PDB file of N, CA and C in Angstrom:
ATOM      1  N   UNK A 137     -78.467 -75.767  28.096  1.00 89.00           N
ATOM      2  CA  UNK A 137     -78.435 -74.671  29.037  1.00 89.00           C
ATOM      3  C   UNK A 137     -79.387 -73.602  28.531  1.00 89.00           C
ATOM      4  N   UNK A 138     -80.866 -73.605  29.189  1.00 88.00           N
ATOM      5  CA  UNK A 138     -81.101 -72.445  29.277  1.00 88.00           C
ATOM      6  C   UNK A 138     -80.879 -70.784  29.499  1.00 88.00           C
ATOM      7  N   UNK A 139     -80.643 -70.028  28.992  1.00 88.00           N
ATOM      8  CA  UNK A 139     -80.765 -68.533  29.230  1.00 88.00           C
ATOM      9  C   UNK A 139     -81.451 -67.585  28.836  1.00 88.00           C
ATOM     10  N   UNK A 140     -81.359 -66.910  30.298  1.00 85.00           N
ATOM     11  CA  UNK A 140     -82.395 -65.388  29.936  1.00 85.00           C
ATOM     12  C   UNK A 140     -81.763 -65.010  29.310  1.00 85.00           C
ATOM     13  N   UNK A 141     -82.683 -63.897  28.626  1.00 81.00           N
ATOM     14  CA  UNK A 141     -82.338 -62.437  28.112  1.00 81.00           C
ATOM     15  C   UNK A 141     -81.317 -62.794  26.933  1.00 81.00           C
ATOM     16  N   UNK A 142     -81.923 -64.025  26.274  1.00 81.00           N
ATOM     17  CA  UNK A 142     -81.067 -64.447  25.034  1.00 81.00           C
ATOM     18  C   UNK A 142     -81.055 -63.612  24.099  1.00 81.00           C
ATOM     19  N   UNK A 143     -81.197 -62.351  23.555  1.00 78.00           N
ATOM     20  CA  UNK A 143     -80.836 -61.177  23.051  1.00 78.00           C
ATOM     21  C   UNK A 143     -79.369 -60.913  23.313  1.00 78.00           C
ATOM     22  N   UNK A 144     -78.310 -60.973  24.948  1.00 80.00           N
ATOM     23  CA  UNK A 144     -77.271 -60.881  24.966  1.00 80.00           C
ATOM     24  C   UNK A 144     -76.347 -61.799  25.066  1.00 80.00           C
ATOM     25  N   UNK A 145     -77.026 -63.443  24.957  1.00 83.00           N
ATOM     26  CA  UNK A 145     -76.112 -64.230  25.351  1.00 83.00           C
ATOM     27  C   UNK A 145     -74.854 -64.067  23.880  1.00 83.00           C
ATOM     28  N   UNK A 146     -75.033 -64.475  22.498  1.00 81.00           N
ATOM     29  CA  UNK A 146     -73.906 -64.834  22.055  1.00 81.00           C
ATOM     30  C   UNK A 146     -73.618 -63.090  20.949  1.00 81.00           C
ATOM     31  N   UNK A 147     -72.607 -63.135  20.759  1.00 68.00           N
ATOM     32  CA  UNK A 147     -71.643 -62.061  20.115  1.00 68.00           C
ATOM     33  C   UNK A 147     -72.380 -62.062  18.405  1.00 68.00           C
ATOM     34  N   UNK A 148     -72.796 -62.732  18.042  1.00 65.00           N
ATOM     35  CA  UNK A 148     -73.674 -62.417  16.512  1.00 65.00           C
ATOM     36  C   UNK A 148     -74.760 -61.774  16.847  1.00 65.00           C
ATOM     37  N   UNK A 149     -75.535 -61.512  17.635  1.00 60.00           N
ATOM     38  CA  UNK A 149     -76.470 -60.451  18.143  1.00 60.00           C
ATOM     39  C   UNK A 149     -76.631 -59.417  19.193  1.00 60.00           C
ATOM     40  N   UNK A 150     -74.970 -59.138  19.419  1.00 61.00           N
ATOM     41  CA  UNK A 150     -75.052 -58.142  20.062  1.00 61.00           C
ATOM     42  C   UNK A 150     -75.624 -56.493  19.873  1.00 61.00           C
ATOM     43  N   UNK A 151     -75.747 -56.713  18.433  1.00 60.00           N
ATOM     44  CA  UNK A 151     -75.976 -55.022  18.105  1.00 60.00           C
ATOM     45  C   UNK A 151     -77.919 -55.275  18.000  1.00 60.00           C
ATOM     46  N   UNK A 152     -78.416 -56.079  18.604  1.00 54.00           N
ATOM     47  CA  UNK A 152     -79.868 -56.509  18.895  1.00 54.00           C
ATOM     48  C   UNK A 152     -79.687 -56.098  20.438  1.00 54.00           C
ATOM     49  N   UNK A 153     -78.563 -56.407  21.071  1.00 50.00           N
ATOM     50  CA  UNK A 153     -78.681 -56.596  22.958  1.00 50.00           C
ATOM     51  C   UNK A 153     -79.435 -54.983  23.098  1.00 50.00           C
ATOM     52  N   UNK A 154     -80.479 -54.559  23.716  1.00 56.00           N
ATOM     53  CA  UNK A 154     -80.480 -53.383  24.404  1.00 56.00           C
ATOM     54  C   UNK A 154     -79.681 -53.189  25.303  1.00 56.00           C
ATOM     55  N   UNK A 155     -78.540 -53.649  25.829  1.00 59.00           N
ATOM     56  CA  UNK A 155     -77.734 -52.924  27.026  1.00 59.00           C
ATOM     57  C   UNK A 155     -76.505 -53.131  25.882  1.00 59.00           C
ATOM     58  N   UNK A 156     -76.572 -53.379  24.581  1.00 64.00           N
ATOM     59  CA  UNK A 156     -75.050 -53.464  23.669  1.00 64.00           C
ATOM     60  C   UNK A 156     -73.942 -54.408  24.081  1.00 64.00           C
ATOM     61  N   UNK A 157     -74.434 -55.036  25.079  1.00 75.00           N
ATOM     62  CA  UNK A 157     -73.387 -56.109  25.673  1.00 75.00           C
ATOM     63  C   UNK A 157     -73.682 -57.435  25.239  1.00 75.00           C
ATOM     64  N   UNK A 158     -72.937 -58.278  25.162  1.00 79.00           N
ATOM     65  CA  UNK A 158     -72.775 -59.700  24.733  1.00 79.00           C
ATOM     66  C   UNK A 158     -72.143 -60.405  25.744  1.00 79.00           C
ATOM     67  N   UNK A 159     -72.629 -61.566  26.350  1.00 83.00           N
ATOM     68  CA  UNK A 159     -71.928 -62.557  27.351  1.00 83.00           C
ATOM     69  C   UNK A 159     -71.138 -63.626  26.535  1.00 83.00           C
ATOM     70  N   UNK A 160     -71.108 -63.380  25.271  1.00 87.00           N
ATOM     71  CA  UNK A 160     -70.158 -64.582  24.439  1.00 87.00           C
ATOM     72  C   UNK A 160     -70.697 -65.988  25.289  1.00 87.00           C
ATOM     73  N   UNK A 161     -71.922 -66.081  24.896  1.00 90.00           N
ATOM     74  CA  UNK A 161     -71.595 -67.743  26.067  1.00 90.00           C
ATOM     75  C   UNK A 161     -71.150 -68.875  25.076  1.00 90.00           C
ATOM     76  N   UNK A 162     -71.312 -68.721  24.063  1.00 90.00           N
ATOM     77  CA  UNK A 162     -70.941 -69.402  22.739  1.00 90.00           C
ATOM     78  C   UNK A 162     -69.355 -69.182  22.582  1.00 90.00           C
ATOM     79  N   UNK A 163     -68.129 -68.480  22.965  1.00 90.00           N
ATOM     80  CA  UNK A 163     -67.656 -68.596  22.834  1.00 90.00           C
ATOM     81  C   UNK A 163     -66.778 -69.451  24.245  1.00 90.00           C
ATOM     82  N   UNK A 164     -67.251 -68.839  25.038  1.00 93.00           N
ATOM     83  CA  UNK A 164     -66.783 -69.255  26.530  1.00 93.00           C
ATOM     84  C   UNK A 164     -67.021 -70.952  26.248  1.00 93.00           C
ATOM     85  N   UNK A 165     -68.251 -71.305  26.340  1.00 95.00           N
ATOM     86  CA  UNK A 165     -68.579 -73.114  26.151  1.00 95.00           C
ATOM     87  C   UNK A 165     -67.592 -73.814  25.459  1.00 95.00           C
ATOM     88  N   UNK A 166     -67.515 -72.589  23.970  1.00 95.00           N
ATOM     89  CA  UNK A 166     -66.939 -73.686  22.862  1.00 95.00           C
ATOM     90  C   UNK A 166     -65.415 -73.863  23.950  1.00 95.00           C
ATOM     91  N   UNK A 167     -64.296 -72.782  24.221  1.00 96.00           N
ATOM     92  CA  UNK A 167     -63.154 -72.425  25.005  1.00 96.00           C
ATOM     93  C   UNK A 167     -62.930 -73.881  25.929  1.00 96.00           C
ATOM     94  N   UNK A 168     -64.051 -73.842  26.836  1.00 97.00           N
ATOM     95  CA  UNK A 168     -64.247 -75.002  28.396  1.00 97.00           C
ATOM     96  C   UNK A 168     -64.125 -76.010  27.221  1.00 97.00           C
ATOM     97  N   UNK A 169     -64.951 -76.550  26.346  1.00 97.00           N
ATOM     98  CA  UNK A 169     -65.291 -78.123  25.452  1.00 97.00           C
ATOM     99  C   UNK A 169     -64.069 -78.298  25.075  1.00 97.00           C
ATOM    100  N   UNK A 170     -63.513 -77.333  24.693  1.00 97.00           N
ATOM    101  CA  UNK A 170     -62.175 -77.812  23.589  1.00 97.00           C
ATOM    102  C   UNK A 170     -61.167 -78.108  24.607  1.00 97.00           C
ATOM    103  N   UNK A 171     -61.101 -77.464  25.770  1.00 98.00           N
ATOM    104  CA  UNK A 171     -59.722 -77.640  26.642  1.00 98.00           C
ATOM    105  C   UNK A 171     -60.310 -79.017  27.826  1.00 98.00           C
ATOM    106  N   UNK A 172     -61.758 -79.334  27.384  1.00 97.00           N
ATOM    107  CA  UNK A 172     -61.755 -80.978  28.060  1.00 97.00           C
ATOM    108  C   UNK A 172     -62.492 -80.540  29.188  1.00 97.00           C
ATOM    109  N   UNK A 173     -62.887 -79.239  29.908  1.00 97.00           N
ATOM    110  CA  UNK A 173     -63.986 -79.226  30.955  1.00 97.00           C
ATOM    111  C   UNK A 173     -64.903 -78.931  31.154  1.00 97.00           C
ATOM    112  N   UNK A 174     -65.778 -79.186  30.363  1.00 94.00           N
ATOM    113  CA  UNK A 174     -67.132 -79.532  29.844  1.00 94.00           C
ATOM    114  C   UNK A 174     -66.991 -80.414  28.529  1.00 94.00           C
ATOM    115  N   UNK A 175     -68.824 -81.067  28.841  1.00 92.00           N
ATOM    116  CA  UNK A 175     -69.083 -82.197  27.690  1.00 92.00           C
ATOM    117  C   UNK A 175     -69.955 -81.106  26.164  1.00 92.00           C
ATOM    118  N   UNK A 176     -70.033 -81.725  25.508  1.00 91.00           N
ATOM    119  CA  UNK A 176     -70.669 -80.381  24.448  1.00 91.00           C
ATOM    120  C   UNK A 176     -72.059 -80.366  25.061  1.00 91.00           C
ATOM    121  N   UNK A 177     -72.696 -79.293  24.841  1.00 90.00           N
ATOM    122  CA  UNK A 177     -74.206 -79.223  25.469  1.00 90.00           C
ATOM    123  C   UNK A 177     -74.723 -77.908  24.596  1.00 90.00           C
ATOM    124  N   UNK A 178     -75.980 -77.692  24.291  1.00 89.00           N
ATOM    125  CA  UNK A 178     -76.729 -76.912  23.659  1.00 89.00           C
ATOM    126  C   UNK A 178     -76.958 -75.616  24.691  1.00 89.00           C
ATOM    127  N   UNK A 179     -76.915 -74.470  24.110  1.00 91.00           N
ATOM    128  CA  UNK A 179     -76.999 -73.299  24.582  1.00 91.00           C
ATOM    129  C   UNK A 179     -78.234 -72.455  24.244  1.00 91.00           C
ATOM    130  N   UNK A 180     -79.418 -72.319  24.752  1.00 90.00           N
ATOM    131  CA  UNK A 180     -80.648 -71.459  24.039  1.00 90.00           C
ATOM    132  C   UNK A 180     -80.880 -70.349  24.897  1.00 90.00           C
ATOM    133  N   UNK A 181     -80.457 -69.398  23.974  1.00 88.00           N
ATOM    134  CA  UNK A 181     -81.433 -67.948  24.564  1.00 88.00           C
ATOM    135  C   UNK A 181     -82.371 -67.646  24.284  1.00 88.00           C
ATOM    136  N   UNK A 182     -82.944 -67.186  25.627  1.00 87.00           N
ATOM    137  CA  UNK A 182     -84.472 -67.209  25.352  1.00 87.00           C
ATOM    138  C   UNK A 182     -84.788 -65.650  25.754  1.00 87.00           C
ATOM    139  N   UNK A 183     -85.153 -65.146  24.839  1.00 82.00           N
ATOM    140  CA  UNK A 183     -85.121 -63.277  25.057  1.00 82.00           C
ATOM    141  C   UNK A 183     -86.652 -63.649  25.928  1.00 82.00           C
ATOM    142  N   UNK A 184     -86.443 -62.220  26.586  1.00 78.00           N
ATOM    143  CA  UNK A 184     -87.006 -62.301  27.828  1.00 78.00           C
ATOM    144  C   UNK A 184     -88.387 -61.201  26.523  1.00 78.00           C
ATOM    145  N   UNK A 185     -89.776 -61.218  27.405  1.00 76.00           N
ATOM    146  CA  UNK A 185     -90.951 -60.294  27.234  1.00 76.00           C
ATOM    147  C   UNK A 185     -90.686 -58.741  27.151  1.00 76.00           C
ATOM    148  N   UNK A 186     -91.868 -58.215  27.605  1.00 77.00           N
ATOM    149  CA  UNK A 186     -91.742 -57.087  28.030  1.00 77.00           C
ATOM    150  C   UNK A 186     -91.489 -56.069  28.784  1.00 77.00           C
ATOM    151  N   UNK A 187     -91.481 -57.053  29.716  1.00 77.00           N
ATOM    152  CA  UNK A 187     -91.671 -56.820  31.373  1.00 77.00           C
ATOM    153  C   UNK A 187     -90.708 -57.889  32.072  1.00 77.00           C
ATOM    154  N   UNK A 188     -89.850 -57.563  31.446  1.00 79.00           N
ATOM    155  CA  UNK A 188     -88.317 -58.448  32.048  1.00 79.00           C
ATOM    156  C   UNK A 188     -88.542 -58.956  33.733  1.00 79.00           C
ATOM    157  N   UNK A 189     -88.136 -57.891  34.482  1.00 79.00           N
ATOM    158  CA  UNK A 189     -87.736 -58.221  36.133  1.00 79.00           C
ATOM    159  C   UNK A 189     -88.743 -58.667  36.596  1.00 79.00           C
ATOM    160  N   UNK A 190     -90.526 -58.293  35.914  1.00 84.00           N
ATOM    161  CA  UNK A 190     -91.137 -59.351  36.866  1.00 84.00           C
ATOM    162  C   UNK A 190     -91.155 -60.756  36.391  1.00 84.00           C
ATOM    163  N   UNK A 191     -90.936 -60.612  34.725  1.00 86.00           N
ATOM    164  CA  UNK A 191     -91.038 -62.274  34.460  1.00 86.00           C
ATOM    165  C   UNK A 191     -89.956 -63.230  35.045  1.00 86.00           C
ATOM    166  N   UNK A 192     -89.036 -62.551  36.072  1.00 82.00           N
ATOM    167  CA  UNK A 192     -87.806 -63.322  36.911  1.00 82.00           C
ATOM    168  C   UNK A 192     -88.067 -63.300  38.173  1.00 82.00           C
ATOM    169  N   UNK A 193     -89.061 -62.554  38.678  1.00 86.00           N
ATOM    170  CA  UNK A 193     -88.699 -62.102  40.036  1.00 86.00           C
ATOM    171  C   UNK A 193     -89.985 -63.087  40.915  1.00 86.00           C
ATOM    172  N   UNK A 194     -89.780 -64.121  41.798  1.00 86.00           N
ATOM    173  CA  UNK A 194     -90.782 -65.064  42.303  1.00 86.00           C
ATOM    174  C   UNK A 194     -91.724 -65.051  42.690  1.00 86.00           C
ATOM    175  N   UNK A 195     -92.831 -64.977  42.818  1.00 83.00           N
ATOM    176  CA  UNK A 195     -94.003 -64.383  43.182  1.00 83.00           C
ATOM    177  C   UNK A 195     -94.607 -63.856  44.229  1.00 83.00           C
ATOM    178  N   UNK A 196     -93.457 -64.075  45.199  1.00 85.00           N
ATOM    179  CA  UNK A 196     -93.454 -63.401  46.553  1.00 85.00           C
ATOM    180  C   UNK A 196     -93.416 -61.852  46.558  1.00 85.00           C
ATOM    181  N   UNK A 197     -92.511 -61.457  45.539  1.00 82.00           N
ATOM    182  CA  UNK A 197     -92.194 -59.721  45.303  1.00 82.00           C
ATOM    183  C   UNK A 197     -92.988 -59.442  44.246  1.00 82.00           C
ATOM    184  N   UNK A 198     -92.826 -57.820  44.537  1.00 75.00           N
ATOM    185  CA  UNK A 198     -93.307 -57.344  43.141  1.00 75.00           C
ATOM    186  C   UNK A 198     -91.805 -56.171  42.906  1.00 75.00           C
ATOM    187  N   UNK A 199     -92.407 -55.527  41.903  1.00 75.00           N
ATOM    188  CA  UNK A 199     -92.040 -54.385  41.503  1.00 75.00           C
ATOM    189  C   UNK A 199     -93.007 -53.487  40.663  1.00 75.00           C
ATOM    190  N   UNK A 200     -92.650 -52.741  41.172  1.00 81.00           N
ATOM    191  CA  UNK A 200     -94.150 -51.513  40.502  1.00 81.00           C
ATOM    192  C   UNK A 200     -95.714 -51.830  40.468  1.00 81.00           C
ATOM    193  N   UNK A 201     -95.658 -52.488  42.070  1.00 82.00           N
ATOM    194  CA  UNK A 201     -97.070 -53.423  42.353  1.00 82.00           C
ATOM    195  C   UNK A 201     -97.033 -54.385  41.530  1.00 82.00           C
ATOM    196  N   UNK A 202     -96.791 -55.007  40.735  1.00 79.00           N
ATOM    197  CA  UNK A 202     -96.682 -56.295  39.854  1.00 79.00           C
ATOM    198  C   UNK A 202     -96.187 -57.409  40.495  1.00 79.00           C
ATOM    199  N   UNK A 203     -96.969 -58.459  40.559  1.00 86.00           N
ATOM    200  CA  UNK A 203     -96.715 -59.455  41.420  1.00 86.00           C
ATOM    201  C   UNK A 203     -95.622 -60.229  40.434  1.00 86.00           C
ATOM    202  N   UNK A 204     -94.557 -61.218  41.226  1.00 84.00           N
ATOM    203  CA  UNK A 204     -93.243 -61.808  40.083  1.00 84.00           C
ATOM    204  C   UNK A 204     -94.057 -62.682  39.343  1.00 84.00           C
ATOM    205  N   UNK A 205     -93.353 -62.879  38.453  1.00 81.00           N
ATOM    206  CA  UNK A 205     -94.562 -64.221  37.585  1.00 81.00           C
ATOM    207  C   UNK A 205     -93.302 -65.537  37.456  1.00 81.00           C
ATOM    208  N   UNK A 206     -92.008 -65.211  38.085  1.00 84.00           N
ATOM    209  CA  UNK A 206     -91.025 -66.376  37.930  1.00 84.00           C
ATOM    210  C   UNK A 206     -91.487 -67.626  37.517  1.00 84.00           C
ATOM    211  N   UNK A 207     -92.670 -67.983  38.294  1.00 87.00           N
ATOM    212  CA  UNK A 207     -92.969 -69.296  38.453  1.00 87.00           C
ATOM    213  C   UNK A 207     -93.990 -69.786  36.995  1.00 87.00           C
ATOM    214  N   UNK A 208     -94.216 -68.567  36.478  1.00 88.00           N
ATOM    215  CA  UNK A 208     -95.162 -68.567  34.883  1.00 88.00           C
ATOM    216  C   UNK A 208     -93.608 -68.904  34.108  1.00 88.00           C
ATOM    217  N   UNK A 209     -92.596 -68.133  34.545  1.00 89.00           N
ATOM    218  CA  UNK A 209     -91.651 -68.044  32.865  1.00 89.00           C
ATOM    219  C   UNK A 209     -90.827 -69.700  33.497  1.00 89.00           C
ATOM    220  N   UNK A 210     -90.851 -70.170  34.382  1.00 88.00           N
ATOM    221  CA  UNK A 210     -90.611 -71.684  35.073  1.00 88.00           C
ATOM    222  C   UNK A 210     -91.804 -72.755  34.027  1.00 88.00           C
ATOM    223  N   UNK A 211     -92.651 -72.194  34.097  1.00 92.00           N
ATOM    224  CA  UNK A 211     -93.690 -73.573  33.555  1.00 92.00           C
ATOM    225  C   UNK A 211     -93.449 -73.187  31.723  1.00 92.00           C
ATOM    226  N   UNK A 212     -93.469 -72.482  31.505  1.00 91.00           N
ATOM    227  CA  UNK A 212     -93.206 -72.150  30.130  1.00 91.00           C
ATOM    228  C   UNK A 212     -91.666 -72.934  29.666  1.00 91.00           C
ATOM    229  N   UNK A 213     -90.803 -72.275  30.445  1.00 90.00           N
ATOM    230  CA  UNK A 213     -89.853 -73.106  29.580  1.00 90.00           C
ATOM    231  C   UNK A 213     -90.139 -74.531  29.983  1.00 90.00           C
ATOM    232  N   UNK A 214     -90.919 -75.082  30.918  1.00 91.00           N
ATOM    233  CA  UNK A 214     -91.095 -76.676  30.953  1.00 91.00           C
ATOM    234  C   UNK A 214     -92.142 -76.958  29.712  1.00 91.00           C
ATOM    235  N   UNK A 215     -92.898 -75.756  29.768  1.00 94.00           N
ATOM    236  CA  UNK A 215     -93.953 -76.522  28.633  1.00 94.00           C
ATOM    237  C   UNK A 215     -94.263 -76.618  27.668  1.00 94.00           C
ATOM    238  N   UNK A 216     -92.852 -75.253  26.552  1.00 92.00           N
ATOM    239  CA  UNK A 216     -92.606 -75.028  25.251  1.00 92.00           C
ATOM    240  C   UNK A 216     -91.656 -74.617  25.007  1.00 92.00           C
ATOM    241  N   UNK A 217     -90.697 -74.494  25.622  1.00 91.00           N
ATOM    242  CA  UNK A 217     -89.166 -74.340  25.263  1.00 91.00           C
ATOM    243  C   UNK A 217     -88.305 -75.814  24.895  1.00 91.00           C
ATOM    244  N   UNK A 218     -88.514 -76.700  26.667  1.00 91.00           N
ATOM    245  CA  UNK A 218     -88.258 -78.120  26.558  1.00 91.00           C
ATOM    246  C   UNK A 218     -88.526 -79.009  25.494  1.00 91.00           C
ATOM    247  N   UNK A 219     -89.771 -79.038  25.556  1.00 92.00           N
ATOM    248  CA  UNK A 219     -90.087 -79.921  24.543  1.00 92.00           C
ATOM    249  C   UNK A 219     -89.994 -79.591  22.816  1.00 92.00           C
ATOM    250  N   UNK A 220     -90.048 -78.460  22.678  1.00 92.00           N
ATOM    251  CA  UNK A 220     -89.553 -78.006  21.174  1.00 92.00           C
ATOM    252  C   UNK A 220     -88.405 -78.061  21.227  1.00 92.00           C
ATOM    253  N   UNK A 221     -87.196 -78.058  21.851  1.00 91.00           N
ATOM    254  CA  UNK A 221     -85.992 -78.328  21.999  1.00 91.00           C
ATOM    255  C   UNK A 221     -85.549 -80.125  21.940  1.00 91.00           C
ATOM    256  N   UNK A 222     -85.935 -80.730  22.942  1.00 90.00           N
ATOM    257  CA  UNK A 222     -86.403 -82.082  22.723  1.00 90.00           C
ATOM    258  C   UNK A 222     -86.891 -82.469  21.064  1.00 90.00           C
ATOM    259  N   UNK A 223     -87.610 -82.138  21.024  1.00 92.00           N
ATOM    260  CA  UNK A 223     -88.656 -82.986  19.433  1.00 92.00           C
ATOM    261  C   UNK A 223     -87.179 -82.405  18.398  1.00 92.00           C
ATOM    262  N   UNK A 224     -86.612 -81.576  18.435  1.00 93.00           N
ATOM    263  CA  UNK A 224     -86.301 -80.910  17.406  1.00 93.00           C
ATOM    264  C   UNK A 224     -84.484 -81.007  17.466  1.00 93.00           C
ATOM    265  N   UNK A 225     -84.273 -81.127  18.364  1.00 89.00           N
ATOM    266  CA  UNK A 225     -82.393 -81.220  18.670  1.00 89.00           C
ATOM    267  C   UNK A 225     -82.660 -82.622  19.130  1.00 89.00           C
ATOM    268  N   UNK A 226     -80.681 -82.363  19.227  1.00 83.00           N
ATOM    269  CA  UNK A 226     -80.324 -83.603  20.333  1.00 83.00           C
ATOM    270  C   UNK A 226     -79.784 -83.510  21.634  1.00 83.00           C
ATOM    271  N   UNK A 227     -81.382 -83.195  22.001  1.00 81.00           N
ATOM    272  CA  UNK A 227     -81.435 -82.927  23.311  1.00 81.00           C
ATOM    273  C   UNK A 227     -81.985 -83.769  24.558  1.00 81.00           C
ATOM    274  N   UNK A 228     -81.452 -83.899  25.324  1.00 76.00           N
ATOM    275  CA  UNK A 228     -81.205 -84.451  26.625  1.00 76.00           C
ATOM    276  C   UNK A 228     -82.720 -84.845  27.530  1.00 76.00           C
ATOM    277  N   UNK A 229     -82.973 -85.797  27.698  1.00 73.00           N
ATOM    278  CA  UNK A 229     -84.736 -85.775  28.794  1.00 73.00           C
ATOM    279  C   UNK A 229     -84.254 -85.220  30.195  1.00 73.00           C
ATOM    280  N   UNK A 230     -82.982 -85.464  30.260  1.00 73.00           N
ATOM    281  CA  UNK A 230     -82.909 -85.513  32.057  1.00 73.00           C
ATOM    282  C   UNK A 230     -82.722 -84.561  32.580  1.00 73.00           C
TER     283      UNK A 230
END
């Protein structure tokens, strides 16, 4: 499972989160695995740039004249997140 703004996903780096919040997704997963509804699966946060909302926002919009680049931070995680995840875990092709 990919995620943005991996700065807040798990509770050991919350005092890194700029909004000070933590989504525990590391704890929530482990919670679902252990009680049987979910299979185990890898969790990566992927802290977002500089320019957060346009690197999410699709290239149809902008914000602050900035066209979205969604479809840039889309090929990226296909074209160096995936596969360094792949080569390096035990991680999933499909």
């Amino acid at each position: 499972l990919l995620m943005h703004d991996g700065q807040n996903c798990f509770q050991a780096f919350v005092s890194d989160a700029p909004f000070g919040n933590s989504w525990r997704a590391d704890e929530v997963a482990t919670r679902l695995i252990d009680q049987g509804r979910l299979e185990e699966f890898i969790i990566v946060g992927v802290a977002h740039g500089s320019n957060r909302l346009v690197e999410y926002l699709p290239p149809y919009s902008s914000f602050f004249f900035q066209q979205g680049q969604a479809n840039a931070t889309v090929t990226a995680y296909r074209t160096s997140v995936l596969p360094w995840l792949q080569s390096n875990f035990r991680a999933r092709t499909d």
